[in-house]
């Protein structure tokens, strides 16, 4: 698990986008419609798009020396339509890292899982890494024991 976010209510999301100098009514409308319809896949895709693209995460990465977005692929993961992001990063002059990343929503939280390795290792195992991401499963937390 790389990151998790509490999903912001619509008004807070709008304020957050404004703070990022973003004005994307279409994305907010799509997000609102998905939330009202309780369409978790659409909600996930819209929220990922808001966070990653319009709120500058991937666009910021694309301007950082050494980062390169290699591709995005739609996929069904954890029972939702989402995207597998594939990118690489020059950790230093001698080390290039490659990443695959997916995000999904559960219980009003956005979860992100990332797999990464050195470029040569990643190339050898890319199919395995993708299979790992596409076979993720939600696991319920064990119930806490109560002291008597």
GROMACS .gro file of C-alpha atoms in nm:
model
  148
    1UNK     CA    1   0.000   0.000   0.000
    2UNK     CA    2   0.159   0.321  -0.114
    3UNK     CA    3  -0.094   0.589  -0.023
    4UNK     CA    4  -0.443   0.620   0.108
    5UNK     CA    5  -0.664   0.925   0.107
    6UNK     CA    6  -0.987   1.001   0.282
    7UNK     CA    7  -1.224   1.087   0.000
    8UNK     CA    8  -1.312   1.451   0.023
    9UNK     CA    9  -1.675   1.560   0.024
   10UNK     CA   10  -1.765   1.746  -0.292
   11UNK     CA   11  -1.733   2.097  -0.144
   12UNK     CA   12  -1.391   2.018   0.007
   13UNK     CA   13  -1.279   1.859  -0.320
   14UNK     CA   14  -1.387   2.173  -0.504
   15UNK     CA   15  -1.192   2.387  -0.253
   16UNK     CA   16  -0.887   2.161  -0.287
   17UNK     CA   17  -0.896   2.186  -0.667
   18UNK     CA   18  -0.927   2.564  -0.641
   19UNK     CA   19  -0.622   2.571  -0.413
   20UNK     CA   20  -0.438   2.376  -0.687
   21UNK     CA   21  -0.549   2.643  -0.938
   22UNK     CA   22  -0.781   2.393  -1.104
   23UNK     CA   23  -1.131   2.470  -1.224
   24UNK     CA   24  -1.277   2.152  -1.362
   25UNK     CA   25  -1.654   2.157  -1.333
   26UNK     CA   26  -1.686   1.860  -1.572
   27UNK     CA   27  -1.478   1.636  -1.346
   28UNK     CA   28  -1.667   1.744  -1.036
   29UNK     CA   29  -1.999   1.682  -1.214
   30UNK     CA   30  -1.887   1.334  -1.322
   31UNK     CA   31  -1.763   1.259  -0.970
   32UNK     CA   32  -2.093   1.380  -0.819
   33UNK     CA   33  -2.299   1.167  -1.061
   34UNK     CA   34  -2.090   0.856  -0.984
   35UNK     CA   35  -2.121   0.914  -0.609
   36UNK     CA   36  -2.498   0.966  -0.632
   37UNK     CA   37  -2.534   0.650  -0.845
   38UNK     CA   38  -2.310   0.462  -0.598
   39UNK     CA   39  -2.097   0.358  -0.898
   40UNK     CA   40  -1.767   0.283  -0.724
   41UNK     CA   41  -1.579   0.213  -1.049
   42UNK     CA   42  -1.679   0.547  -1.201
   43UNK     CA   43  -1.613   0.720  -0.870
   44UNK     CA   44  -1.265   0.565  -0.855
   45UNK     CA   45  -1.176   0.661  -1.210
   46UNK     CA   46  -1.299   1.017  -1.166
   47UNK     CA   47  -1.124   1.062  -0.833
   48UNK     CA   48  -0.799   0.921  -0.973
   49UNK     CA   49  -0.827   1.159  -1.267
   50UNK     CA   50  -0.887   1.453  -1.034
   51UNK     CA   51  -0.595   1.364  -0.806
   52UNK     CA   52  -0.347   1.247  -1.066
   53UNK     CA   53  -0.404   1.466  -1.366
   54UNK     CA   54  -0.603   1.776  -1.289
   55UNK     CA   55  -0.450   1.817  -0.945
   56UNK     CA   56  -0.107   1.786  -1.102
   57UNK     CA   57   0.046   1.468  -0.956
   58UNK     CA   58   0.126   1.306  -1.292
   59UNK     CA   59   0.170   1.638  -1.466
   60UNK     CA   60   0.418   1.739  -1.196
   61UNK     CA   61   0.601   1.408  -1.238
   62UNK     CA   62   0.626   1.470  -1.612
   63UNK     CA   63   0.813   1.795  -1.546
   64UNK     CA   64   1.056   1.645  -1.293
   65UNK     CA   65   1.384   1.539  -1.445
   66UNK     CA   66   1.412   1.163  -1.445
   67UNK     CA   67   1.038   1.081  -1.433
   68UNK     CA   68   0.856   0.948  -1.737
   69UNK     CA   69   0.500   0.819  -1.765
   70UNK     CA   70   0.524   0.507  -1.982
   71UNK     CA   71   0.155   0.434  -2.008
   72UNK     CA   72  -0.191   0.397  -1.856
   73UNK     CA   73  -0.413   0.095  -1.902
   74UNK     CA   74  -0.770   0.051  -1.785
   75UNK     CA   75  -0.821  -0.263  -1.581
   76UNK     CA   76  -1.069  -0.433  -1.348
   77UNK     CA   77  -0.900  -0.448  -1.010
   78UNK     CA   78  -1.059  -0.514  -0.671
   79UNK     CA   79  -1.399  -0.526  -0.839
   80UNK     CA   80  -1.361  -0.179  -0.991
   81UNK     CA   81  -1.263  -0.030  -1.322
   82UNK     CA   82  -0.942   0.159  -1.258
   83UNK     CA   83  -0.609   0.232  -1.427
   84UNK     CA   84  -0.269   0.068  -1.408
   85UNK     CA   85  -0.013   0.347  -1.430
   86UNK     CA   86   0.335   0.256  -1.555
   87UNK     CA   87   0.620   0.502  -1.510
   88UNK     CA   88   0.992   0.518  -1.447
   89UNK     CA   89   1.222   0.735  -1.241
   90UNK     CA   90   1.597   0.793  -1.245
   91UNK     CA   91   1.687   0.746  -0.878
   92UNK     CA   92   2.044   0.852  -0.958
   93UNK     CA   93   2.285   0.845  -1.252
   94UNK     CA   94   2.325   0.468  -1.230
   95UNK     CA   95   1.980   0.351  -1.119
   96UNK     CA   96   1.656   0.366  -1.316
   97UNK     CA   97   1.345   0.243  -1.132
   98UNK     CA   98   1.018   0.135  -1.295
   99UNK     CA   99   0.678   0.141  -1.125
  100UNK     CA  100   0.327   0.005  -1.175
  101UNK     CA  101   0.053   0.155  -0.964
  102UNK     CA  102  -0.322   0.108  -0.915
  103UNK     CA  103  -0.582   0.282  -0.701
  104UNK     CA  104  -0.925   0.174  -0.578
  105UNK     CA  105  -1.192   0.300  -0.340
  106UNK     CA  106  -1.327   0.115  -0.036
  107UNK     CA  107  -1.519   0.252   0.261
  108UNK     CA  108  -1.477   0.611   0.144
  109UNK     CA  109  -1.096   0.579   0.120
  110UNK     CA  110  -0.880   0.586  -0.193
  111UNK     CA  111  -0.607   0.321  -0.168
  112UNK     CA  112  -0.300   0.309  -0.394
  113UNK     CA  113  -0.073   0.006  -0.438
  114UNK     CA  114   0.267   0.044  -0.606
  115UNK     CA  115   0.513  -0.219  -0.728
  116UNK     CA  116   0.861  -0.103  -0.825
  117UNK     CA  117   1.203  -0.246  -0.907
  118UNK     CA  118   1.523  -0.155  -1.087
  119UNK     CA  119   1.460  -0.124  -1.460
  120UNK     CA  120   1.641  -0.448  -1.556
  121UNK     CA  121   1.460  -0.647  -1.285
  122UNK     CA  122   1.128  -0.486  -1.373
  123UNK     CA  123   1.164  -0.581  -1.740
  124UNK     CA  124   1.218  -0.947  -1.647
  125UNK     CA  125   0.918  -0.957  -1.415
  126UNK     CA  126   0.673  -0.707  -1.563
  127UNK     CA  127   0.409  -0.971  -1.643
  128UNK     CA  128   0.433  -1.107  -1.287
  129UNK     CA  129   0.400  -0.758  -1.138
  130UNK     CA  130   0.095  -0.686  -1.352
  131UNK     CA  131  -0.059  -1.019  -1.247
  132UNK     CA  132   0.004  -0.928  -0.882
  133UNK     CA  133  -0.183  -0.599  -0.926
  134UNK     CA  134  -0.472  -0.751  -1.121
  135UNK     CA  135  -0.519  -1.027  -0.862
  136UNK     CA  136  -0.532  -0.801  -0.555
  137UNK     CA  137  -0.808  -0.882  -0.308
  138UNK     CA  138  -0.963  -0.692  -0.021
  139UNK     CA  139  -0.893  -0.857   0.313
  140UNK     CA  140  -1.106  -0.772   0.612
  141UNK     CA  141  -0.906  -0.666   0.915
  142UNK     CA  142  -0.920  -0.919   1.198
  143UNK     CA  143  -1.153  -0.824   1.477
  144UNK     CA  144  -0.974  -0.676   1.775
  145UNK     CA  145  -0.966  -0.891   2.084
  146UNK     CA  146  -1.134  -0.740   2.384
  147UNK     CA  147  -0.984  -0.762   2.731
  148UNK     CA  148  -1.209  -0.918   2.991
   0.00000   0.00000   0.00000
